[in-house]
Amino acid sequence: MLTLSPVLSSSTELPGNPPEMVEPEVVKEPSMIRKVAEFLALVIVSLVANYFIPKFFSTVFFIGTLIAYYRSKDEAFWMAYFLTVSDGFFGFFGLYKCVIAVFPGLPEAEVGQIYIWLTIIKAWKIHLPYRPFYMDFLKVLLIYIIFLLAEGYVVGVKMEMNVQFRLIKWIVPLFLMYSVPRLFTKVEQYRDLFLYLFSVAFMALGAQLYTILNAQSPAQHLGVVKKARYAIKIKAGKTYRGLYNEGILLITYFGALFFLAYKPGKYFPSWLCFAVIMANFSSVFLSATRGWVICFTVSLFLSLLFVLKLSGRRLASIAVLLLIFAFTAQSLPVIGIQITNAIERLMTIGKLAEGDETAGGSLIRLSVRGPAVMKVWAGSPLTGWGFSTIFMNADDFHVGNQNILMHSGIIGYALMHLFFIYFVVKLFMRSTQQSRGSPYKGALLLFSIFFIAWFLLHSSSQQFFSYYQFVIGGIIQAVFFSMGAMMYEESYEYP
């Protein structure tokens, strides 16, 4: 992108003579390759700092990154960075893996958590450039969160320091819904964010292939960890179930679809977006996780059908690439066995249609986990158990909707889902009002489509939406909803 800055020469400003124009300054943005290289370099240095140098120097390093973020205006770069160290990179980092001791005697804090606090402080000083259309709804949800906190103390919650800090850590990421719209005000910022995260998504597939082929994770290979949960020796009937960078895979899958729908080719070349889609879908498929495969398949199919509307030639090209990938993968014996195992496991979905709620004994969410959570919910159906010890003991992220009911009751469940319906319908209706040539028409519709697929994942595989969040969930949801609000606002510039 070029910025032209005309400069006037003061030496020629004589009476009666117009000022002489000097050649405009041309300011070039760094190239995409350079941006990604700088980002990956910082991540790799952070990896060394976190795992291979003394703790004191590691703490100093990460405090330095937080200071650098607070003084920087490049929100995209630093959000991508702190999301990566929170979600993982090539099998390293992840939840609770990158922490520092902020104050002696207190529990260690995740670097990502401190980053979120800094976003709130920075956003507090910035005037909101536009008001997200769902802001009133967020205020209602905030009031209900306060109620759930109060209810937890009334019902009973442990007063130990680690429990109280856990409550703070759960609540703070939700405030990204308020800070991100102030910090991200241009689509170019989201473009840069996804540029950095696309590189991490490719690395996630690389880490997965490495683990499948070697029966050990990259972190195991370098001696950082002794045992990785999903690193197994694959054979017939024994399926690898690992998935790296779940949060980044999800949001970059959406990002690739979005930048295909929104002014294709302007921000990213189409081949890069399709490469991200294929890489992420491959990661999900190789994990043999049914909910993820359903989510990615539904969002891709509906996007191709209603948003992208690709030509027959483009679809044929994609099909050829998929076939090449499939044949290449099958040429590696271990990958071939994993693909066969994954297909067999995914086919158990058909048993649900036949009335087997355990899907051949491979699914206990409906038969065991769900009923256990609902039994606890029955003790307080209207408002749930709030942030109490009862909730913490019964919490089960495998059953998202049941967990929301148990935590927040019928009232909380209804409020949250009314917000979702409001968001989806509002963007869908705005999309229908756009003219055929509007760059926002397909992009707005994509938000509605992707959220439906995301909600299917939340309902079938693991919980994503709740009245509390971890760093990863807080960031990706704030990006999704804030980006949707910005697109909605900007769409009024077009008929």
Coordinates of C-alpha atoms in Angstrom, one line a residue:
M1 CA 0.0 0.0 0.0
L2 CA 1.3 3.4 -0.9
T3 CA 0.8 6.6 1.0
L4 CA 1.3 9.9 -0.9
S5 CA 2.2 12.9 1.2
P6 CA 2.5 16.2 -0.7
V7 CA 5.0 18.6 0.8
L8 CA 4.9 22.4 0.2
S9 CA 8.2 24.3 -0.1
S10 CA 8.0 27.3 2.2
S11 CA 10.8 29.1 0.2
T12 CA 8.5 29.7 -2.7
E13 CA 5.5 31.1 -0.8
L14 CA 5.8 34.7 -2.2
P15 CA 2.9 37.1 -2.6
G16 CA 1.0 36.3 -5.7
N17 CA 2.8 33.1 -6.4
P18 CA 1.3 29.7 -5.5
P19 CA 3.5 27.4 -3.5
E20 CA 5.6 25.1 -5.5
M21 CA 4.8 21.4 -5.2
V22 CA 7.6 19.1 -4.4
E23 CA 7.7 15.4 -5.4
P24 CA 5.4 13.5 -3.1
E25 CA 7.0 11.2 -0.5
V26 CA 6.3 7.6 -1.2
V27 CA 6.1 5.5 2.0
K28 CA 6.0 1.7 1.4
E29 CA 4.6 -0.8 3.8
P30 CA 6.9 -3.7 4.5
S31 CA 6.3 -6.7 2.2
M32 CA 4.2 -9.6 3.3
I33 CA 7.2 -11.9 3.4
R34 CA 9.2 -9.4 5.5
K35 CA 6.3 -9.0 8.0
V36 CA 5.9 -12.8 8.4
A37 CA 9.6 -13.3 8.7
E38 CA 9.8 -10.7 11.5
F39 CA 6.8 -12.3 13.3
L40 CA 8.2 -15.8 13.1
A41 CA 11.6 -14.6 14.2
L42 CA 10.1 -13.2 17.4
V43 CA 8.1 -16.4 18.0
I44 CA 11.2 -18.6 17.6
V45 CA 13.2 -16.3 19.9
S46 CA 10.3 -16.5 22.4
L47 CA 10.4 -20.3 22.1
V48 CA 14.1 -20.3 23.1
A49 CA 13.4 -17.9 25.9
N50 CA 10.6 -20.0 27.3
Y51 CA 12.3 -23.4 27.2
F52 CA 16.0 -23.1 26.9
I53 CA 17.3 -20.3 29.1
P54 CA 17.0 -19.7 32.9
K55 CA 13.6 -18.6 34.2
F56 CA 14.8 -15.2 35.4
F57 CA 15.9 -14.2 31.9
S58 CA 12.8 -15.7 30.4
T59 CA 10.7 -13.5 32.7
V60 CA 12.6 -10.4 31.7
F61 CA 12.2 -11.3 28.0
F62 CA 8.4 -11.6 28.2
I63 CA 8.0 -8.5 30.3
G64 CA 10.0 -6.8 27.5
T65 CA 7.5 -8.0 24.9
L66 CA 4.6 -6.7 27.0
I67 CA 6.2 -3.3 27.3
A68 CA 6.9 -3.3 23.6
Y69 CA 3.3 -4.1 22.9
Y70 CA 2.0 -1.3 25.2
R71 CA 4.2 1.2 23.4
S72 CA 3.4 -0.1 19.9
K73 CA 0.6 0.9 17.6
D74 CA 0.8 -2.3 15.6
E75 CA -2.1 -4.1 17.2
A76 CA -2.3 -6.9 14.6
F77 CA 1.3 -8.0 15.1
W78 CA 1.1 -8.2 18.9
M79 CA -2.3 -9.8 19.0
A80 CA -1.1 -12.5 16.6
Y81 CA 2.0 -13.0 18.8
F82 CA 0.2 -13.3 22.1
L83 CA -2.4 -15.6 20.6
T84 CA 0.4 -17.8 19.2
V85 CA 2.2 -18.1 22.5
S86 CA -1.1 -18.9 24.2
D87 CA -2.4 -21.4 21.6
G88 CA 0.9 -23.0 20.5
F89 CA 3.5 -23.0 17.7
F90 CA 4.7 -26.3 16.1
G91 CA 3.8 -28.2 19.2
F92 CA 5.4 -25.7 21.7
F93 CA 3.7 -23.2 24.0
G94 CA -0.1 -23.5 24.6
L95 CA -2.4 -23.1 27.6
Y96 CA -0.5 -22.3 30.8
K97 CA 2.9 -23.0 29.1
C98 CA 4.0 -19.4 28.9
V99 CA 3.7 -17.8 32.3
I100 CA 5.6 -15.2 34.4
A101 CA 5.5 -14.4 38.1
V102 CA 4.1 -10.9 38.3
F103 CA 4.3 -10.5 42.1
P104 CA 6.2 -12.7 44.5
G105 CA 4.0 -15.1 46.5
L106 CA 1.1 -14.9 44.0
P107 CA 0.2 -17.5 41.3
E108 CA 2.0 -17.1 38.0
A109 CA 0.1 -15.3 35.3
E110 CA -0.1 -16.3 31.6
V111 CA 1.6 -13.8 29.3
G112 CA -1.6 -13.7 27.3
Q113 CA -3.6 -12.7 30.3
I114 CA -1.4 -9.7 31.0
Y115 CA -1.7 -8.8 27.3
I116 CA -5.5 -8.7 27.6
W117 CA -5.2 -6.3 30.6
L118 CA -2.9 -4.0 28.5
T119 CA -5.5 -4.0 25.7
I120 CA -8.1 -2.9 28.1
I121 CA -5.9 -0.1 29.4
K122 CA -5.0 1.0 25.9
A123 CA -8.6 0.9 24.7
W124 CA -9.7 3.0 27.7
K125 CA -7.8 5.9 26.3
I126 CA -9.2 5.6 22.8
H127 CA -12.5 7.1 21.6
L128 CA -14.8 4.5 20.1
P129 CA -14.8 5.3 16.4
Y130 CA -18.1 3.5 15.9
R131 CA -20.6 1.8 18.2
P132 CA -21.0 -1.9 17.5
F133 CA -24.6 -2.6 16.8
Y134 CA -24.8 -5.2 19.6
M135 CA -23.3 -3.0 22.3
D136 CA -26.6 -2.8 24.3
F137 CA -26.8 -6.6 24.3
L138 CA -23.2 -6.8 25.7
K139 CA -24.2 -4.5 28.5
V140 CA -27.1 -6.9 29.4
L141 CA -24.7 -9.9 29.3
L142 CA -22.2 -8.0 31.5
I143 CA -24.9 -7.4 34.1
Y144 CA -25.7 -11.1 34.1
I145 CA -22.0 -12.1 34.5
I146 CA -21.9 -9.9 37.6
F147 CA -25.0 -11.7 38.9
L148 CA -23.4 -15.1 38.3
L149 CA -20.3 -13.9 40.3
A150 CA -22.5 -12.8 43.1
E151 CA -24.6 -16.0 43.0
G152 CA -21.3 -18.0 43.2
Y153 CA -20.4 -16.4 46.4
V154 CA -23.9 -16.8 47.8
V155 CA -24.0 -20.5 46.9
G156 CA -20.5 -21.1 48.0
V157 CA -17.0 -20.8 46.4
K158 CA -13.6 -21.6 47.9
M159 CA -11.8 -18.5 49.0
E160 CA -8.3 -19.8 48.3
M161 CA -6.1 -17.5 46.4
N162 CA -5.8 -19.8 43.3
V163 CA -9.6 -20.1 43.0
Q164 CA -10.1 -16.3 43.3
F165 CA -7.4 -15.7 40.6
R166 CA -9.1 -18.3 38.5
L167 CA -12.3 -16.3 38.5
I168 CA -10.4 -13.2 37.5
K169 CA -8.7 -15.1 34.7
W170 CA -12.0 -16.4 33.4
I171 CA -13.7 -13.0 33.3
V172 CA -11.0 -10.7 32.0
P173 CA -10.8 -12.2 28.4
L174 CA -14.5 -11.3 27.9
F175 CA -13.6 -7.6 28.0
L176 CA -11.8 -8.0 24.7
M177 CA -15.3 -7.7 23.2
Y178 CA -15.2 -4.1 24.4
S179 CA -11.5 -3.3 23.7
V180 CA -10.9 -4.8 20.3
P181 CA -13.4 -2.5 18.5
R182 CA -11.4 0.4 19.8
L183 CA -8.1 -1.0 18.8
F184 CA -9.0 -2.6 15.4
T185 CA -10.7 0.1 13.3
K186 CA -9.5 -0.8 9.8
V187 CA -9.8 -3.9 7.7
E188 CA -6.1 -3.7 7.0
Q189 CA -5.4 -4.4 10.6
Y190 CA -7.4 -7.6 10.4
R191 CA -5.6 -8.4 7.1
D192 CA -2.2 -8.2 8.9
L193 CA -3.5 -10.3 11.8
F194 CA -4.5 -13.1 9.5
L195 CA -1.3 -12.8 7.5
Y196 CA 0.7 -13.7 10.7
L197 CA -1.8 -16.3 11.8
F198 CA -1.8 -18.1 8.4
S199 CA 1.8 -18.9 8.9
V200 CA 1.1 -20.5 12.3
A201 CA -1.8 -22.5 10.7
F202 CA 0.6 -24.1 8.2
M203 CA 3.0 -24.9 11.1
A204 CA 0.2 -26.6 12.9
L205 CA -0.3 -29.0 10.1
G206 CA 3.5 -29.6 10.0
A207 CA 3.5 -30.4 13.7
Q208 CA 0.6 -32.8 13.2
L209 CA 2.3 -34.6 10.3
Y210 CA 5.5 -34.8 12.3
T211 CA 3.8 -36.3 15.3
I212 CA 1.9 -38.9 13.1
L213 CA 5.0 -40.0 11.2
N214 CA 7.3 -40.1 14.3
A215 CA 5.0 -41.1 17.1
Q216 CA 6.3 -38.2 19.1
S217 CA 5.7 -34.4 19.1
P218 CA 8.4 -31.9 18.1
A219 CA 8.5 -30.8 21.8
Q220 CA 9.3 -34.4 22.7
H221 CA 12.0 -34.7 20.1
L222 CA 13.8 -31.7 21.6
G223 CA 13.4 -33.0 25.1
V224 CA 11.1 -30.2 26.2
V225 CA 8.4 -32.6 27.4
K226 CA 8.7 -36.3 28.2
K227 CA 5.2 -37.4 27.1
A228 CA 2.7 -35.9 24.6
R229 CA -0.9 -37.0 25.1
Y230 CA -1.8 -37.8 21.5
A231 CA 1.7 -39.0 20.3
I232 CA 1.0 -42.7 19.6
K233 CA 2.2 -45.4 17.3
I234 CA -0.5 -45.6 14.7
K235 CA -1.8 -48.9 13.4
A236 CA -5.1 -50.4 12.2
G237 CA -7.7 -49.6 14.8
K238 CA -5.5 -47.3 16.7
T239 CA -6.2 -43.7 15.6
Y240 CA -4.3 -40.5 16.2
R241 CA -6.6 -37.9 17.8
G242 CA -4.4 -34.9 18.2
L243 CA -5.1 -31.3 16.9
Y244 CA -2.6 -28.5 17.3
N245 CA -3.6 -24.8 17.5
E246 CA -7.4 -25.3 17.7
G247 CA -8.1 -21.6 18.2
I248 CA -5.9 -20.5 15.4
L249 CA -7.1 -23.2 13.0
L250 CA -10.7 -22.1 13.6
I251 CA -10.2 -18.3 13.2
T252 CA -7.8 -18.7 10.2
Y253 CA -10.2 -21.0 8.4
F254 CA -12.8 -18.2 8.8
G255 CA -10.2 -15.6 7.8
A256 CA -9.3 -17.4 4.5
L257 CA -13.0 -17.7 3.6
F258 CA -13.6 -14.1 4.5
F259 CA -10.8 -12.7 2.3
L260 CA -12.1 -14.8 -0.6
A261 CA -15.5 -13.2 -0.1
Y262 CA -14.4 -9.6 0.6
K263 CA -12.9 -8.1 -2.5
P264 CA -11.1 -11.2 -3.7
G265 CA -7.4 -10.7 -4.5
K266 CA -7.1 -7.2 -3.0
Y267 CA -5.7 -8.3 0.4
F268 CA -4.5 -11.8 -0.3
P269 CA -4.0 -13.8 -3.5
S270 CA -6.7 -16.4 -3.9
W271 CA -4.2 -19.3 -3.9
L272 CA -3.0 -18.4 -0.4
C273 CA -6.6 -18.4 1.0
F274 CA -7.3 -21.8 -0.6
A275 CA -4.0 -23.2 0.7
V276 CA -5.0 -22.2 4.2
I277 CA -8.4 -23.8 3.8
M278 CA -6.9 -27.0 2.5
A279 CA -4.2 -27.1 5.2
N280 CA -6.7 -26.5 8.0
F281 CA -9.2 -28.9 6.7
S282 CA -6.4 -31.5 6.4
S283 CA -5.4 -30.9 10.1
V284 CA -9.0 -31.4 11.2
F285 CA -9.6 -34.5 9.0
L286 CA -6.4 -36.2 10.2
S287 CA -7.5 -35.6 13.8
A288 CA -10.5 -37.8 13.1
T289 CA -12.6 -35.4 15.2
R290 CA -16.2 -35.5 14.0
G291 CA -17.4 -32.2 15.3
W292 CA -14.5 -30.3 13.7
V293 CA -15.0 -32.1 10.4
I294 CA -18.7 -31.2 10.5
C295 CA -17.9 -27.6 11.2
F296 CA -15.4 -27.2 8.5
T297 CA -17.4 -29.1 5.9
V298 CA -20.6 -27.2 6.6
S299 CA -18.9 -23.8 6.5
L300 CA -17.0 -24.6 3.3
F301 CA -19.9 -26.1 1.5
L302 CA -22.3 -23.2 2.3
S303 CA -19.6 -20.6 1.5
L304 CA -19.0 -22.2 -1.9
L305 CA -22.7 -22.5 -2.5
F306 CA -24.0 -19.1 -1.4
V307 CA -21.0 -16.7 -1.1
L308 CA -18.0 -17.6 -3.3
K309 CA -20.0 -19.1 -6.2
L310 CA -16.9 -20.4 -7.9
S311 CA -16.9 -21.2 -11.6
G312 CA -16.8 -24.8 -12.7
R313 CA -13.2 -24.3 -13.8
R314 CA -12.1 -23.1 -10.4
L315 CA -14.0 -25.9 -8.7
A316 CA -12.3 -28.4 -11.0
S317 CA -8.9 -27.0 -10.1
I318 CA -9.6 -27.3 -6.4
A319 CA -10.7 -30.9 -6.9
V320 CA -7.5 -31.7 -8.8
L321 CA -5.4 -30.2 -5.9
L322 CA -7.4 -32.3 -3.4
L323 CA -6.8 -35.5 -5.4
I324 CA -3.0 -34.7 -5.6
F325 CA -2.9 -34.2 -1.9
A326 CA -4.8 -37.4 -1.2
F327 CA -2.6 -39.5 -3.4
T328 CA 0.6 -37.9 -2.0
A329 CA -0.6 -38.6 1.6
Q330 CA -1.5 -42.2 0.8
S331 CA 2.0 -42.7 -0.5
L332 CA 3.2 -42.5 3.1
P333 CA 2.1 -45.7 4.8
V334 CA 1.5 -44.2 8.3
I335 CA -0.5 -41.3 6.9
G336 CA -2.5 -43.8 4.8
I337 CA -3.3 -45.9 7.9
Q338 CA -4.4 -42.7 9.7
I339 CA -6.6 -41.6 6.8
T340 CA -8.3 -45.0 6.8
N341 CA -8.8 -44.9 10.6
A342 CA -10.1 -41.4 10.4
I343 CA -12.6 -42.3 7.7
E344 CA -13.8 -45.3 9.8
R345 CA -14.3 -43.1 12.8
L346 CA -16.1 -40.3 10.9
M347 CA -18.4 -42.9 9.4
T348 CA -19.7 -43.7 12.9
I349 CA -21.8 -40.5 12.6
G350 CA -24.2 -42.6 10.6
K351 CA -25.0 -44.8 13.6
L352 CA -26.5 -41.7 15.3
A353 CA -29.1 -41.6 12.5
E354 CA -29.8 -45.2 13.2
G355 CA -30.7 -44.4 16.8
D356 CA -27.4 -45.4 18.5
E357 CA -26.7 -42.3 20.6
T358 CA -23.2 -43.7 21.5
A359 CA -22.2 -43.9 17.7
G360 CA -21.0 -47.5 18.1
G361 CA -19.6 -46.9 21.6
S362 CA -17.3 -44.0 20.4
L363 CA -19.5 -41.2 21.7
I364 CA -20.5 -40.8 25.3
R365 CA -21.5 -37.1 25.2
L366 CA -25.1 -37.9 24.8
S367 CA -25.3 -41.0 27.0
V368 CA -23.0 -40.1 29.9
R369 CA -21.5 -36.6 30.0
G370 CA -24.7 -34.7 29.0
P371 CA -27.0 -36.4 31.5
A372 CA -24.4 -36.0 34.3
V373 CA -24.3 -32.2 33.8
M374 CA -28.1 -31.9 33.4
K375 CA -28.6 -33.7 36.7
V376 CA -26.6 -30.9 38.4
W377 CA -28.5 -28.3 36.4
A378 CA -31.8 -29.7 37.7
G379 CA -30.9 -28.4 41.2
S380 CA -31.0 -24.8 40.1
P381 CA -32.7 -24.6 36.6
L382 CA -33.6 -20.9 36.4
T383 CA -30.3 -19.3 37.2
G384 CA -27.9 -22.2 37.3
W385 CA -25.1 -22.4 39.9
G386 CA -23.1 -19.3 38.9
F387 CA -19.4 -19.2 39.7
S388 CA -19.7 -21.6 42.6
T389 CA -17.8 -24.7 43.7
I390 CA -20.8 -26.8 42.6
F391 CA -20.4 -25.5 39.0
M392 CA -16.6 -25.9 39.1
N393 CA -16.9 -29.5 40.2
A394 CA -19.5 -30.4 37.5
D395 CA -17.9 -28.3 34.7
D396 CA -17.6 -30.4 31.5
F397 CA -16.4 -28.6 28.3
H398 CA -17.4 -31.6 26.2
V399 CA -21.1 -30.7 26.4
G400 CA -21.3 -27.0 25.6
N401 CA -25.0 -26.3 25.7
Q402 CA -25.6 -28.4 28.8
N403 CA -22.7 -26.7 30.5
I404 CA -24.1 -23.3 29.8
L405 CA -27.5 -24.3 31.3
M406 CA -25.8 -25.7 34.4
H407 CA -23.7 -22.6 34.8
S408 CA -26.2 -19.8 34.0
G409 CA -29.6 -21.5 34.0
I410 CA -32.5 -21.0 31.6
I411 CA -32.2 -17.2 31.9
G412 CA -28.5 -17.1 31.0
Y413 CA -28.9 -19.7 28.2
A414 CA -31.7 -17.6 26.7
L415 CA -29.8 -14.3 26.9
M416 CA -26.7 -15.7 25.3
H417 CA -28.5 -17.4 22.5
L418 CA -30.7 -14.3 21.8
F419 CA -27.4 -12.5 21.3
F420 CA -26.2 -15.1 18.8
I421 CA -29.5 -14.9 16.9
Y422 CA -29.5 -11.1 16.9
F423 CA -25.9 -11.1 15.5
V424 CA -26.6 -13.7 12.8
V425 CA -29.9 -12.2 11.7
K426 CA -28.6 -8.7 11.7
L427 CA -25.7 -9.4 9.4
F428 CA -27.8 -11.7 7.2
M429 CA -30.5 -9.0 6.7
R430 CA -27.8 -6.4 6.0
S431 CA -26.3 -8.7 3.4
T432 CA -29.6 -9.0 1.6
Q433 CA -29.9 -5.2 1.5
Q434 CA -26.6 -4.8 -0.4
S435 CA -26.5 -4.5 -4.1
R436 CA -25.0 -7.3 -6.2
G437 CA -21.8 -5.4 -6.8
S438 CA -21.2 -4.5 -3.1
P439 CA -18.0 -5.9 -1.6
Y440 CA -19.8 -6.4 1.6
K441 CA -22.7 -8.6 0.4
G442 CA -20.9 -11.9 0.5
A443 CA -18.7 -11.0 3.4
L444 CA -21.6 -10.1 5.7
L445 CA -23.4 -13.4 4.8
L446 CA -20.2 -15.3 5.5
F447 CA -20.3 -14.3 9.2
S448 CA -23.8 -15.8 9.5
I449 CA -22.8 -19.0 7.8
F450 CA -19.6 -19.5 9.7
F451 CA -21.2 -18.8 13.1
I452 CA -23.8 -21.5 12.4
A453 CA -21.0 -24.0 11.6
W454 CA -19.1 -22.8 14.7
F455 CA -22.1 -23.3 16.8
L456 CA -22.4 -26.9 15.5
L457 CA -18.9 -27.5 16.7
H458 CA -19.7 -26.0 20.1
S459 CA -22.7 -28.3 20.3
S460 CA -21.0 -31.5 19.1
S461 CA -17.4 -31.5 20.1
Q462 CA -16.3 -29.0 22.8
Q463 CA -17.6 -25.8 24.4
F464 CA -16.6 -22.5 22.9
F465 CA -19.2 -20.0 24.1
S466 CA -19.8 -19.3 27.8
Y467 CA -19.9 -16.6 30.4
Y468 CA -16.2 -17.1 31.0
Q469 CA -13.2 -17.6 28.6
F470 CA -9.6 -18.5 28.4
V471 CA -7.1 -16.3 26.5
I472 CA -7.5 -18.2 23.2
G473 CA -11.3 -18.2 23.2
G474 CA -11.5 -14.6 24.3
I475 CA -9.2 -13.4 21.4
I476 CA -10.8 -15.4 18.6
Q477 CA -14.3 -14.5 19.6
A478 CA -13.5 -10.9 20.0
V479 CA -11.9 -10.9 16.5
F480 CA -14.9 -12.6 15.0
F481 CA -17.7 -10.5 16.5
S482 CA -15.7 -7.1 16.3
M483 CA -14.9 -7.7 12.7
G484 CA -18.5 -8.5 12.0
A485 CA -19.6 -5.2 13.7
M486 CA -17.0 -3.2 11.7
M487 CA -18.2 -4.8 8.4
Y488 CA -21.8 -4.0 9.3
E489 CA -20.9 -0.4 10.0
E490 CA -18.8 0.0 6.8
S491 CA -21.5 -1.6 4.7
Y492 CA -23.6 1.6 4.9
E493 CA -21.1 3.3 2.6
Y494 CA -22.5 1.1 -0.2
P495 CA -26.1 0.7 -1.4

